[in-house]
PDB file of N, CA and C in Angstrom:
ATOM      1  N   MET A   1      73.086 130.786 -16.102  1.00 49.00           N
ATOM      2  CA  MET A   1      72.787 130.764 -17.507  1.00 49.00           C
ATOM      3  C   MET A   1      72.074 129.340 -17.779  1.00 49.00           C
ATOM      4  N   ALA A   2      72.695 128.282 -17.256  1.00 53.00           N
ATOM      5  CA  ALA A   2      72.112 126.942 -17.438  1.00 53.00           C
ATOM      6  C   ALA A   2      70.832 126.812 -16.757  1.00 53.00           C
ATOM      7  N   TYR A   3      70.764 127.541 -15.561  1.00 55.00           N
ATOM      8  CA  TYR A   3      69.505 127.398 -14.875  1.00 55.00           C
ATOM      9  C   TYR A   3      68.316 128.004 -15.684  1.00 55.00           C
ATOM     10  N   GLU A   4      68.619 129.156 -16.280  1.00 56.00           N
ATOM     11  CA  GLU A   4      67.625 129.758 -17.136  1.00 56.00           C
ATOM     12  C   GLU A   4      67.177 128.911 -18.259  1.00 56.00           C
ATOM     13  N   TYR A   5      68.137 128.247 -18.883  1.00 54.00           N
ATOM     14  CA  TYR A   5      67.808 127.336 -19.946  1.00 54.00           C
ATOM     15  C   TYR A   5      66.983 126.135 -19.510  1.00 54.00           C
ATOM     16  N   ASP A   6      67.282 125.676 -18.398  1.00 54.00           N
ATOM     17  CA  ASP A   6      66.568 124.471 -17.852  1.00 54.00           C
ATOM     18  C   ASP A   6      65.120 124.904 -17.426  1.00 54.00           C
ATOM     19  N   ARG A   7      65.033 126.087 -16.874  1.00 54.00           N
ATOM     20  CA  ARG A   7      63.777 126.525 -16.484  1.00 54.00           C
ATOM     21  C   ARG A   7      62.871 126.807 -17.652  1.00 54.00           C
ATOM     22  N   PHE A   8      63.496 127.330 -18.733  1.00 53.00           N
ATOM     23  CA  PHE A   8      62.710 127.598 -19.988  1.00 53.00           C
ATOM     24  C   PHE A   8      62.179 126.316 -20.571  1.00 53.00           C
ATOM     25  N   GLU A   9      62.949 125.199 -20.493  1.00 56.00           N
ATOM     26  CA  GLU A   9      62.499 123.902 -20.984  1.00 56.00           C
ATOM     27  C   GLU A   9      61.315 123.357 -20.194  1.00 56.00           C
ATOM     28  N   ARG A  10      61.382 123.568 -18.904  1.00 55.00           N
ATOM     29  CA  ARG A  10      60.328 122.992 -17.979  1.00 55.00           C
ATOM     30  C   ARG A  10      59.052 123.773 -17.920  1.00 55.00           C
ATOM     31  N   GLU A  11      59.032 125.022 -18.365  1.00 57.00           N
ATOM     32  CA  GLU A  11      57.937 125.849 -18.345  1.00 57.00           C
ATOM     33  C   GLU A  11      56.841 125.299 -19.237  1.00 57.00           C
ATOM     34  N   GLU A  12      55.601 125.371 -18.642  1.00 59.00           N
ATOM     35  CA  GLU A  12      54.484 124.896 -19.509  1.00 59.00           C
ATOM     36  C   GLU A  12      54.027 126.143 -20.301  1.00 59.00           C
ATOM     37  N   GLY A  13      53.953 126.048 -21.520  1.00 60.00           N
ATOM     38  CA  GLY A  13      53.473 127.081 -22.369  1.00 60.00           C
ATOM     39  C   GLY A  13      53.306 126.613 -23.829  1.00 60.00           C
ATOM     40  N   GLY A  14      52.477 127.381 -24.463  1.00 62.00           N
ATOM     41  CA  GLY A  14      52.185 126.941 -25.882  1.00 62.00           C
ATOM     42  C   GLY A  14      52.872 127.820 -26.865  1.00 62.00           C
ATOM     43  N   GLY A  15      53.886 128.689 -26.449  1.00 71.00           N
ATOM     44  CA  GLY A  15      54.476 129.526 -27.415  1.00 71.00           C
ATOM     45  C   GLY A  15      55.151 128.750 -28.554  1.00 71.00           C
ATOM     46  N   SER A  16      55.979 127.787 -28.236  1.00 81.00           N
ATOM     47  CA  SER A  16      56.651 127.103 -29.343  1.00 81.00           C
ATOM     48  C   SER A  16      55.733 126.325 -30.052  1.00 81.00           C
ATOM     49  N   PHE A  17      54.697 125.712 -29.481  1.00 83.00           N
ATOM     50  CA  PHE A  17      53.720 124.937 -30.163  1.00 83.00           C
ATOM     51  C   PHE A  17      52.924 125.865 -31.214  1.00 83.00           C
ATOM     52  N   LEU A  18      52.582 127.062 -30.763  1.00 82.00           N
ATOM     53  CA  LEU A  18      51.864 127.928 -31.600  1.00 82.00           C
ATOM     54  C   LEU A  18      52.642 128.382 -32.822  1.00 82.00           C
ATOM     55  N   MET A  19      53.986 128.651 -32.531  1.00 84.00           N
ATOM     56  CA  MET A  19      54.877 129.012 -33.674  1.00 84.00           C
ATOM     57  C   MET A  19      55.007 127.854 -34.622  1.00 84.00           C
ATOM     58  N   GLY A  20      55.106 126.570 -34.175  1.00 86.00           N
ATOM     59  CA  GLY A  20      55.144 125.491 -35.000  1.00 86.00           C
ATOM     60  C   GLY A  20      53.854 125.290 -35.839  1.00 86.00           C
ATOM     61  N   LEU A  21      52.754 125.474 -35.156  1.00 87.00           N
ATOM     62  CA  LEU A  21      51.460 125.405 -35.814  1.00 87.00           C
ATOM     63  C   LEU A  21      51.375 126.408 -36.922  1.00 87.00           C
ATOM     64  N   LEU A  22      51.750 127.617 -36.580  1.00 86.00           N
ATOM     65  CA  LEU A  22      51.621 128.684 -37.565  1.00 86.00           C
ATOM     66  C   LEU A  22      52.591 128.469 -38.785  1.00 86.00           C
ATOM     67  N   ALA A  23      53.850 128.035 -38.504  1.00 88.00           N
ATOM     68  CA  ALA A  23      54.750 127.788 -39.575  1.00 88.00           C
ATOM     69  C   ALA A  23      54.276 126.532 -40.387  1.00 88.00           C
ATOM     70  N   GLY A  24      53.760 125.551 -39.801  1.00 90.00           N
ATOM     71  CA  GLY A  24      53.227 124.409 -40.554  1.00 90.00           C
ATOM     72  C   GLY A  24      51.988 124.814 -41.450  1.00 90.00           C
ATOM     73  N   THR A  25      51.187 125.648 -40.907  1.00 89.00           N
ATOM     74  CA  THR A  25      49.981 126.065 -41.597  1.00 89.00           C
ATOM     75  C   THR A  25      50.414 126.866 -42.833  1.00 89.00           C
ATOM     76  N   VAL A  26      51.364 127.798 -42.665  1.00 87.00           N
ATOM     77  CA  VAL A  26      51.799 128.573 -43.926  1.00 87.00           C
ATOM     78  C   VAL A  26      52.510 127.754 -44.862  1.00 87.00           C
ATOM     79  N   LEU A  27      53.317 126.812 -44.418  1.00 89.00           N
ATOM     80  CA  LEU A  27      54.033 125.939 -45.327  1.00 89.00           C
ATOM     81  C   LEU A  27      53.018 125.069 -46.033  1.00 89.00           C
ATOM     82  N   GLY A  28      52.105 124.503 -45.338  1.00 88.00           N
ATOM     83  CA  GLY A  28      51.117 123.538 -45.989  1.00 88.00           C
ATOM     84  C   GLY A  28      50.232 124.334 -47.011  1.00 88.00           C
ATOM     85  N   ALA A  29      49.890 125.554 -46.669  1.00 84.00           N
ATOM     86  CA  ALA A  29      49.017 126.399 -47.620  1.00 84.00           C
ATOM     87  C   ALA A  29      49.904 126.634 -48.828  1.00 84.00           C
ATOM     88  N   GLY A  30      51.097 127.018 -48.685  1.00 82.00           N
ATOM     89  CA  GLY A  30      51.959 127.358 -49.807  1.00 82.00           C
ATOM     90  C   GLY A  30      52.135 126.160 -50.713  1.00 82.00           C
ATOM     91  N   LEU A  31      52.491 125.005 -50.167  1.00 82.00           N
ATOM     92  CA  LEU A  31      52.641 123.838 -50.959  1.00 82.00           C
ATOM     93  C   LEU A  31      51.395 123.451 -51.594  1.00 82.00           C
ATOM     94  N   GLY A  32      50.290 123.554 -50.968  1.00 79.00           N
ATOM     95  CA  GLY A  32      48.972 123.158 -51.592  1.00 79.00           C
ATOM     96  C   GLY A  32      48.671 124.117 -52.760  1.00 79.00           C
ATOM     97  N   MET A  33      49.033 125.356 -52.709  1.00 74.00           N
ATOM     98  CA  MET A  33      48.826 126.198 -53.879  1.00 74.00           C
ATOM     99  C   MET A  33      49.763 125.767 -55.061  1.00 74.00           C
ATOM    100  N   LEU A  34      50.947 125.449 -54.677  1.00 75.00           N
ATOM    101  CA  LEU A  34      51.899 125.068 -55.756  1.00 75.00           C
ATOM    102  C   LEU A  34      51.557 123.816 -56.436  1.00 75.00           C
ATOM    103  N   PHE A  35      51.018 122.810 -55.800  1.00 76.00           N
ATOM    104  CA  PHE A  35      50.753 121.511 -56.366  1.00 76.00           C
ATOM    105  C   PHE A  35      49.288 121.398 -56.804  1.00 76.00           C
ATOM    106  N   ALA A  36      48.391 122.304 -56.583  1.00 72.00           N
ATOM    107  CA  ALA A  36      47.047 122.303 -57.031  1.00 72.00           C
ATOM    108  C   ALA A  36      46.702 123.563 -57.756  1.00 72.00           C
ATOM    109  N   PRO A  37      47.179 123.586 -59.061  1.00 69.00           N
ATOM    110  CA  PRO A  37      46.959 124.803 -59.855  1.00 69.00           C
ATOM    111  C   PRO A  37      45.443 125.108 -60.122  1.00 69.00           C
ATOM    112  N   LYS A  38      45.102 126.362 -60.014  1.00 68.00           N
ATOM    113  CA  LYS A  38      43.721 126.697 -60.315  1.00 68.00           C
ATOM    114  C   LYS A  38      43.782 128.065 -61.049  1.00 68.00           C
ATOM    115  N   SER A  39      42.685 128.494 -61.548  1.00 74.00           N
ATOM    116  CA  SER A  39      42.708 129.828 -62.225  1.00 74.00           C
ATOM    117  C   SER A  39      42.890 130.936 -61.209  1.00 74.00           C
ATOM    118  N   GLY A  40      43.240 132.067 -61.671  1.00 73.00           N
ATOM    119  CA  GLY A  40      43.579 133.198 -60.836  1.00 73.00           C
ATOM    120  C   GLY A  40      42.476 133.638 -59.879  1.00 73.00           C
ATOM    121  N   SER A  41      41.303 133.712 -60.409  1.00 80.00           N
ATOM    122  CA  SER A  41      40.192 134.118 -59.539  1.00 80.00           C
ATOM    123  C   SER A  41      39.861 133.038 -58.447  1.00 80.00           C
ATOM    124  N   GLU A  42      39.925 131.786 -58.827  1.00 82.00           N
ATOM    125  CA  GLU A  42      39.647 130.719 -57.907  1.00 82.00           C
ATOM    126  C   GLU A  42      40.731 130.824 -56.824  1.00 82.00           C
ATOM    127  N   LEU A  43      42.048 130.908 -57.310  1.00 76.00           N
ATOM    128  CA  LEU A  43      43.190 130.903 -56.357  1.00 76.00           C
ATOM    129  C   LEU A  43      43.039 132.156 -55.404  1.00 76.00           C
ATOM    130  N   ARG A  44      42.743 133.303 -55.864  1.00 82.00           N
ATOM    131  CA  ARG A  44      42.559 134.421 -55.051  1.00 82.00           C
ATOM    132  C   ARG A  44      41.476 134.242 -54.021  1.00 82.00           C
ATOM    133  N   SER A  45      40.413 133.659 -54.513  1.00 87.00           N
ATOM    134  CA  SER A  45      39.281 133.396 -53.573  1.00 87.00           C
ATOM    135  C   SER A  45      39.728 132.394 -52.499  1.00 87.00           C
ATOM    136  N   GLN A  46      40.381 131.373 -52.900  1.00 84.00           N
ATOM    137  CA  GLN A  46      40.911 130.377 -51.881  1.00 84.00           C
ATOM    138  C   GLN A  46      41.861 130.969 -50.867  1.00 84.00           C
ATOM    139  N   ILE A  47      42.725 131.826 -51.370  1.00 83.00           N
ATOM    140  CA  ILE A  47      43.721 132.499 -50.525  1.00 83.00           C
ATOM    141  C   ILE A  47      42.959 133.433 -49.516  1.00 83.00           C
ATOM    142  N   GLY A  48      42.025 134.122 -49.991  1.00 88.00           N
ATOM    143  CA  GLY A  48      41.254 134.972 -49.104  1.00 88.00           C
ATOM    144  C   GLY A  48      40.569 134.253 -48.022  1.00 88.00           C
ATOM    145  N   ASN A  49      39.949 133.134 -48.423  1.00 90.00           N
ATOM    146  CA  ASN A  49      39.287 132.296 -47.422  1.00 90.00           C
ATOM    147  C   ASN A  49      40.175 131.750 -46.386  1.00 90.00           C
ATOM    148  N   GLN A  50      41.405 131.254 -46.810  1.00 89.00           N
ATOM    149  CA  GLN A  50      42.359 130.717 -45.968  1.00 89.00           C
ATOM    150  C   GLN A  50      42.952 131.736 -45.067  1.00 89.00           C
ATOM    151  N   ILE A  51      43.209 132.942 -45.602  1.00 89.00           N
ATOM    152  CA  ILE A  51      43.731 133.965 -44.750  1.00 89.00           C
ATOM    153  C   ILE A  51      42.741 134.281 -43.597  1.00 89.00           C
ATOM    154  N   ALA A  52      41.472 134.470 -44.050  1.00 90.00           N
ATOM    155  CA  ALA A  52      40.428 134.751 -43.071  1.00 90.00           C
ATOM    156  C   ALA A  52      40.266 133.667 -41.986  1.00 90.00           C
ATOM    157  N   ASP A  53      40.419 132.411 -42.429  1.00 90.00           N
ATOM    158  CA  ASP A  53      40.382 131.342 -41.478  1.00 90.00           C
ATOM    159  C   ASP A  53      41.481 131.279 -40.504  1.00 90.00           C
ATOM    160  N   GLN A  54      42.668 131.483 -41.104  1.00 89.00           N
ATOM    161  CA  GLN A  54      43.880 131.449 -40.246  1.00 89.00           C
ATOM    162  C   GLN A  54      43.875 132.693 -39.296  1.00 89.00           C
ATOM    163  N   THR A  55      43.465 133.798 -39.786  1.00 90.00           N
ATOM    164  CA  THR A  55      43.407 135.020 -38.895  1.00 90.00           C
ATOM    165  C   THR A  55      42.505 134.790 -37.710  1.00 90.00           C
ATOM    166  N   GLY A  56      41.396 134.099 -37.977  1.00 89.00           N
ATOM    167  CA  GLY A  56      40.493 133.849 -36.883  1.00 89.00           C
ATOM    168  C   GLY A  56      41.123 132.825 -35.890  1.00 89.00           C
ATOM    169  N   ARG A  57      41.780 131.857 -36.343  1.00 90.00           N
ATOM    170  CA  ARG A  57      42.483 130.920 -35.479  1.00 90.00           C
ATOM    171  C   ARG A  57      43.626 131.630 -34.702  1.00 90.00           C
ATOM    172  N   LEU A  58      44.270 132.443 -35.385  1.00 90.00           N
ATOM    173  CA  LEU A  58      45.438 133.191 -34.689  1.00 90.00           C
ATOM    174  C   LEU A  58      44.874 134.105 -33.675  1.00 90.00           C
ATOM    175  N   ARG A  59      43.780 134.693 -33.992  1.00 91.00           N
ATOM    176  CA  ARG A  59      43.109 135.685 -33.013  1.00 91.00           C
ATOM    177  C   ARG A  59      42.674 134.865 -31.760  1.00 91.00           C
ATOM    178  N   GLU A  60      42.065 133.766 -32.051  1.00 92.00           N
ATOM    179  CA  GLU A  60      41.621 132.903 -30.855  1.00 92.00           C
ATOM    180  C   GLU A  60      42.834 132.429 -30.001  1.00 92.00           C
ATOM    181  N   ALA A  61      43.940 132.015 -30.621  1.00 91.00           N
ATOM    182  CA  ALA A  61      45.033 131.635 -29.942  1.00 91.00           C
ATOM    183  C   ALA A  61      45.690 132.821 -29.108  1.00 91.00           C
ATOM    184  N   ALA A  62      45.754 133.927 -29.744  1.00 92.00           N
ATOM    185  CA  ALA A  62      46.213 135.127 -29.015  1.00 92.00           C
ATOM    186  C   ALA A  62      45.350 135.529 -27.856  1.00 92.00           C
ATOM    187  N   ASP A  63      44.064 135.424 -28.036  1.00 93.00           N
ATOM    188  CA  ASP A  63      43.155 135.779 -26.961  1.00 93.00           C
ATOM    189  C   ASP A  63      43.345 134.745 -25.789  1.00 93.00           C
ATOM    190  N   GLN A  64      43.478 133.462 -26.114  1.00 93.00           N
ATOM    191  CA  GLN A  64      43.664 132.476 -25.083  1.00 93.00           C
ATOM    192  C   GLN A  64      44.995 132.684 -24.354  1.00 93.00           C
ATOM    193  N   THR A  65      46.049 133.031 -25.080  1.00 93.00           N
ATOM    194  CA  THR A  65      47.360 133.244 -24.469  1.00 93.00           C
ATOM    195  C   THR A  65      47.287 134.383 -23.626  1.00 93.00           C
ATOM    196  N   TYR A  66      46.646 135.471 -24.039  1.00 93.00           N
ATOM    197  CA  TYR A  66      46.471 136.730 -23.295  1.00 93.00           C
ATOM    198  C   TYR A  66      45.714 136.393 -21.925  1.00 93.00           C
ATOM    199  N   ALA A  67      44.683 135.663 -21.990  1.00 93.00           N
ATOM    200  CA  ALA A  67      43.930 135.352 -20.936  1.00 93.00           C
ATOM    201  C   ALA A  67      44.781 134.556 -19.838  1.00 93.00           C
ATOM    202  N   GLN A  68      45.611 133.615 -20.355  1.00 94.00           N
ATOM    203  CA  GLN A  68      46.510 132.795 -19.529  1.00 94.00           C
ATOM    204  C   GLN A  68      47.506 133.694 -18.841  1.00 94.00           C
ATOM    205  N   ALA A  69      48.078 134.536 -19.642  1.00 94.00           N
ATOM    206  CA  ALA A  69      49.162 135.489 -19.150  1.00 94.00           C
ATOM    207  C   ALA A  69      48.549 136.421 -18.104  1.00 94.00           C
ATOM    208  N   SER A  70      47.403 136.917 -18.397  1.00 94.00           N
ATOM    209  CA  SER A  70      46.736 137.856 -17.403  1.00 94.00           C
ATOM    210  C   SER A  70      46.399 137.106 -16.090  1.00 94.00           C
ATOM    211  N   GLU A  71      45.987 135.845 -16.145  1.00 94.00           N
ATOM    212  CA  GLU A  71      45.751 135.104 -14.946  1.00 94.00           C
ATOM    213  C   GLU A  71      46.973 134.905 -14.105  1.00 94.00           C
ATOM    214  N   LYS A  72      48.090 134.501 -14.789  1.00 95.00           N
ATOM    215  CA  LYS A  72      49.401 134.206 -14.167  1.00 95.00           C
ATOM    216  C   LYS A  72      49.856 135.561 -13.478  1.00 95.00           C
ATOM    217  N   VAL A  73      49.765 136.654 -14.184  1.00 95.00           N
ATOM    218  CA  VAL A  73      50.237 138.033 -13.676  1.00 95.00           C
ATOM    219  C   VAL A  73      49.358 138.379 -12.418  1.00 95.00           C
ATOM    220  N   GLY A  74      48.106 138.110 -12.503  1.00 95.00           N
ATOM    221  CA  GLY A  74      47.203 138.310 -11.427  1.00 95.00           C
ATOM    222  C   GLY A  74      47.618 137.500 -10.141  1.00 95.00           C
ATOM    223  N   GLN A  75      47.960 136.223 -10.383  1.00 95.00           N
ATOM    224  CA  GLN A  75      48.441 135.323  -9.286  1.00 95.00           C
ATOM    225  C   GLN A  75      49.706 135.900  -8.637  1.00 95.00           C
ATOM    226  N   MET A  76      50.605 136.306  -9.510  1.00 96.00           N
ATOM    227  CA  MET A  76      51.917 136.798  -9.014  1.00 96.00           C
ATOM    228  C   MET A  76      51.657 138.181  -8.193  1.00 96.00           C
ATOM    229  N   VAL A  77      50.714 139.029  -8.723  1.00 95.00           N
ATOM    230  CA  VAL A  77      50.505 140.180  -8.017  1.00 95.00           C
ATOM    231  C   VAL A  77      49.900 139.856  -6.635  1.00 95.00           C
ATOM    232  N   ASP A  78      48.965 138.977  -6.573  1.00 95.00           N
ATOM    233  CA  ASP A  78      48.329 138.501  -5.281  1.00 95.00           C
ATOM    234  C   ASP A  78      49.463 138.005  -4.304  1.00 95.00           C
ATOM    235  N   ARG A  79      50.363 137.211  -4.870  1.00 96.00           N
ATOM    236  CA  ARG A  79      51.473 136.730  -4.026  1.00 96.00           C
ATOM    237  C   ARG A  79      52.352 137.875  -3.409  1.00 96.00           C
ATOM    238  N   GLY A  80      52.594 138.831  -4.346  1.00 95.00           N
ATOM    239  CA  GLY A  80      53.397 139.981  -3.876  1.00 95.00           C
ATOM    240  C   GLY A  80      52.683 140.730  -2.819  1.00 95.00           C
ATOM    241  N   ARG A  81      51.366 140.895  -2.930  1.00 95.00           N
ATOM    242  CA  ARG A  81      50.580 141.668  -1.960  1.00 95.00           C
ATOM    243  C   ARG A  81      50.588 140.927  -0.607  1.00 95.00           C
ATOM    244  N   GLU A  82      50.450 139.603  -0.726  1.00 95.00           N
ATOM    245  CA  GLU A  82      50.464 138.847   0.514  1.00 95.00           C
ATOM    246  C   GLU A  82      51.775 138.849   1.263  1.00 95.00           C
ATOM    247  N   ALA A  83      52.845 138.788   0.493  1.00 94.00           N
ATOM    248  CA  ALA A  83      54.190 138.940   1.148  1.00 94.00           C
ATOM    249  C   ALA A  83      54.461 140.311   1.781  1.00 94.00           C
ATOM    250  N   TYR A  84      53.993 141.348   0.986  1.00 95.00           N
ATOM    251  CA  TYR A  84      54.146 142.712   1.509  1.00 95.00           C
ATOM    252  C   TYR A  84      53.315 142.763   2.797  1.00 95.00           C
ATOM    253  N   ASN A  85      52.019 142.316   2.835  1.00 95.00           N
ATOM    254  CA  ASN A  85      51.229 142.413   4.055  1.00 95.00           C
ATOM    255  C   ASN A  85      51.851 141.658   5.196  1.00 95.00           C
ATOM    256  N   ARG A  86      52.405 140.460   4.938  1.00 95.00           N
ATOM    257  CA  ARG A  86      53.065 139.681   6.001  1.00 95.00           C
ATOM    258  C   ARG A  86      54.367 140.440   6.581  1.00 95.00           C
ATOM    259  N   ALA A  87      55.088 141.081   5.642  1.00 94.00           N
ATOM    260  CA  ALA A  87      56.328 141.834   6.150  1.00 94.00           C
ATOM    261  C   ALA A  87      55.821 143.035   6.919  1.00 94.00           C
ATOM    262  N   ARG A  88      54.815 143.695   6.413  1.00 93.00           N
ATOM    263  CA  ARG A  88      54.371 144.909   7.111  1.00 93.00           C
ATOM    264  C   ARG A  88      53.801 144.527   8.480  1.00 93.00           C
ATOM    265  N   SER A  89      53.087 143.314   8.594  1.00 92.00           N
ATOM    266  CA  SER A  89      52.601 142.996   9.907  1.00 92.00           C
ATOM    267  C   SER A  89      53.731 142.579  10.751  1.00 92.00           C
ATOM    268  N   SER A  90      54.743 141.953  10.328  1.00 91.00           N
ATOM    269  CA  SER A  90      55.925 141.623  11.153  1.00 91.00           C
ATOM    270  C   SER A  90      56.611 142.891  11.701  1.00 91.00           C
ATOM    271  N   VAL A  91      56.745 143.788  10.855  1.00 91.00           N
ATOM    272  CA  VAL A  91      57.400 145.052  11.249  1.00 91.00           C
ATOM    273  C   VAL A  91      56.557 145.789  12.231  1.00 91.00           C
ATOM    274  N   SER A  92      55.269 145.796  12.042  1.00 90.00           N
ATOM    275  CA  SER A  92      54.364 146.487  13.040  1.00 90.00           C
ATOM    276  C   SER A  92      54.461 145.785  14.355  1.00 90.00           C
ATOM    277  N   THR A  93      54.412 144.397  14.340  1.00 89.00           N
ATOM    278  CA  THR A  93      54.452 143.664  15.591  1.00 89.00           C
ATOM    279  C   THR A  93      55.817 143.890  16.345  1.00 89.00           C
ATOM    280  N   MET A  94      56.958 143.880  15.574  1.00 89.00           N
ATOM    281  CA  MET A  94      58.285 144.149  16.186  1.00 89.00           C
ATOM    282  C   MET A  94      58.379 145.605  16.781  1.00 89.00           C
ATOM    283  N   ALA A  95      57.747 146.588  16.056  1.00 87.00           N
ATOM    284  CA  ALA A  95      57.724 147.960  16.545  1.00 87.00           C
ATOM    285  C   ALA A  95      56.862 148.123  17.871  1.00 87.00           C
ATOM    286  N   SER A  96      55.746 147.381  17.814  1.00 87.00           N
ATOM    287  CA  SER A  96      54.896 147.484  19.001  1.00 87.00           C
ATOM    288  C   SER A  96      55.467 146.813  20.262  1.00 87.00           C
ATOM    289  N   THR A  97      56.208 145.726  20.032  1.00 87.00           N
ATOM    290  CA  THR A  97      56.805 144.970  21.127  1.00 87.00           C
ATOM    291  C   THR A  97      58.231 145.476  21.455  1.00 87.00           C
ATOM    292  N   GLY A  98      58.762 146.299  20.642  1.00 80.00           N
ATOM    293  CA  GLY A  98      60.111 146.810  20.871  1.00 80.00           C
ATOM    294  C   GLY A  98      61.310 145.961  20.532  1.00 80.00           C
ATOM    295  N   THR A  99      61.044 144.923  19.742  1.00 76.00           N
ATOM    296  CA  THR A  99      62.121 143.963  19.402  1.00 76.00           C
ATOM    297  C   THR A  99      62.749 144.352  18.050  1.00 76.00           C
ATOM    298  N   THR A 100      63.901 143.927  17.776  1.00 68.00           N
ATOM    299  CA  THR A 100      64.573 144.218  16.491  1.00 68.00           C
ATOM    300  C   THR A 100      64.979 142.889  15.880  1.00 68.00           C
ATOM    301  N   GLY A 101      64.280 142.455  14.985  1.00 59.00           N
ATOM    302  CA  GLY A 101      64.574 141.178  14.205  1.00 59.00           C
ATOM    303  C   GLY A 101      64.364 139.992  15.049  1.00 59.00           C
ATOM    304  N   SER A 102      65.070 138.949  14.727  1.00 57.00           N
ATOM    305  CA  SER A 102      64.887 137.658  15.426  1.00 57.00           C
ATOM    306  C   SER A 102      65.714 137.393  16.647  1.00 57.00           C
ATOM    307  N   SER A 103      66.657 138.441  16.904  1.00 55.00           N
ATOM    308  CA  SER A 103      67.497 138.329  18.118  1.00 55.00           C
ATOM    309  C   SER A 103      66.748 138.375  19.493  1.00 55.00           C
ATOM    310  N   GLY A 104      65.607 139.047  19.426  1.00 52.00           N
ATOM    311  CA  GLY A 104      64.838 139.230  20.657  1.00 52.00           C
ATOM    312  C   GLY A 104      65.381 140.334  21.499  1.00 52.00           C
ATOM    313  N   ASN A 105      66.196 141.206  21.075  1.00 53.00           N
ATOM    314  CA  ASN A 105      66.731 142.327  21.761  1.00 53.00           C
ATOM    315  C   ASN A 105      65.875 143.604  21.585  1.00 53.00           C
ATOM    316  N   THR A 106      65.855 144.478  22.610  1.00 52.00           N
ATOM    317  CA  THR A 106      65.222 145.793  22.451  1.00 52.00           C
ATOM    318  C   THR A 106      66.176 146.709  21.711  1.00 52.00           C
ATOM    319  N   PRO A 107      65.736 147.798  21.206  1.00 54.00           N
ATOM    320  CA  PRO A 107      66.626 148.671  20.469  1.00 54.00           C
ATOM    321  C   PRO A 107      67.852 149.126  21.210  1.00 54.00           C
ATOM    322  N   GLY A 108      67.797 149.188  22.560  1.00 54.00           N
ATOM    323  CA  GLY A 108      68.948 149.637  23.395  1.00 54.00           C
ATOM    324  C   GLY A 108      69.939 148.572  23.563  1.00 54.00           C
ATOM    325  N   GLY A 109      69.696 147.327  23.069  1.00 53.00           N
ATOM    326  CA  GLY A 109      70.682 146.215  23.075  1.00 53.00           C
ATOM    327  C   GLY A 109      70.429 145.280  24.400  1.00 53.00           C
ATOM    328  N   THR A 110      69.451 145.450  25.116  1.00 56.00           N
ATOM    329  CA  THR A 110      69.193 144.606  26.291  1.00 56.00           C
ATOM    330  C   THR A 110      68.187 143.544  25.914  1.00 56.00           C
ATOM    331  N   PRO A 111      68.340 142.436  26.395  1.00 56.00           N
ATOM    332  CA  PRO A 111      67.414 141.311  26.080  1.00 56.00           C
ATOM    333  C   PRO A 111      65.926 141.685  26.475  1.00 56.00           C
ATOM    334  N   ALA A 112      64.988 141.246  25.603  1.00 53.00           N
ATOM    335  CA  ALA A 112      63.620 141.572  25.963  1.00 53.00           C
ATOM    336  C   ALA A 112      63.177 140.546  27.120  1.00 53.00           C
ATOM    337  N   VAL A 113      62.218 141.169  27.867  1.00 49.00           N
ATOM    338  CA  VAL A 113      61.733 140.342  29.070  1.00 49.00           C
ATOM    339  C   VAL A 113      60.472 139.584  28.661  1.00 49.00           C
TER     340      VAL A 113
END
């Protein structure tokens, strides 16, 4: 459990930063509306513009996060394929030479020559 917590803290990622950015943006916009009174139509226009702006920023951040996650997943898939191919090659080599594992014995239990 402690390992998972430590690993989580060390991971490089913008998830918590993005959540803080989003929360700060919402809080700042709300406080700005409270302390800068305007007429209803002006306020609705401003809110609409701010929502459109924030939606664009959020979409850009989501696209960037998706691209980073896709790249990491691709790297992990490549590593998995390499490990699989190495294991398959080792098994094929052992099968062709008649050895079983690292002991160097043939399947009948006699040492390989």
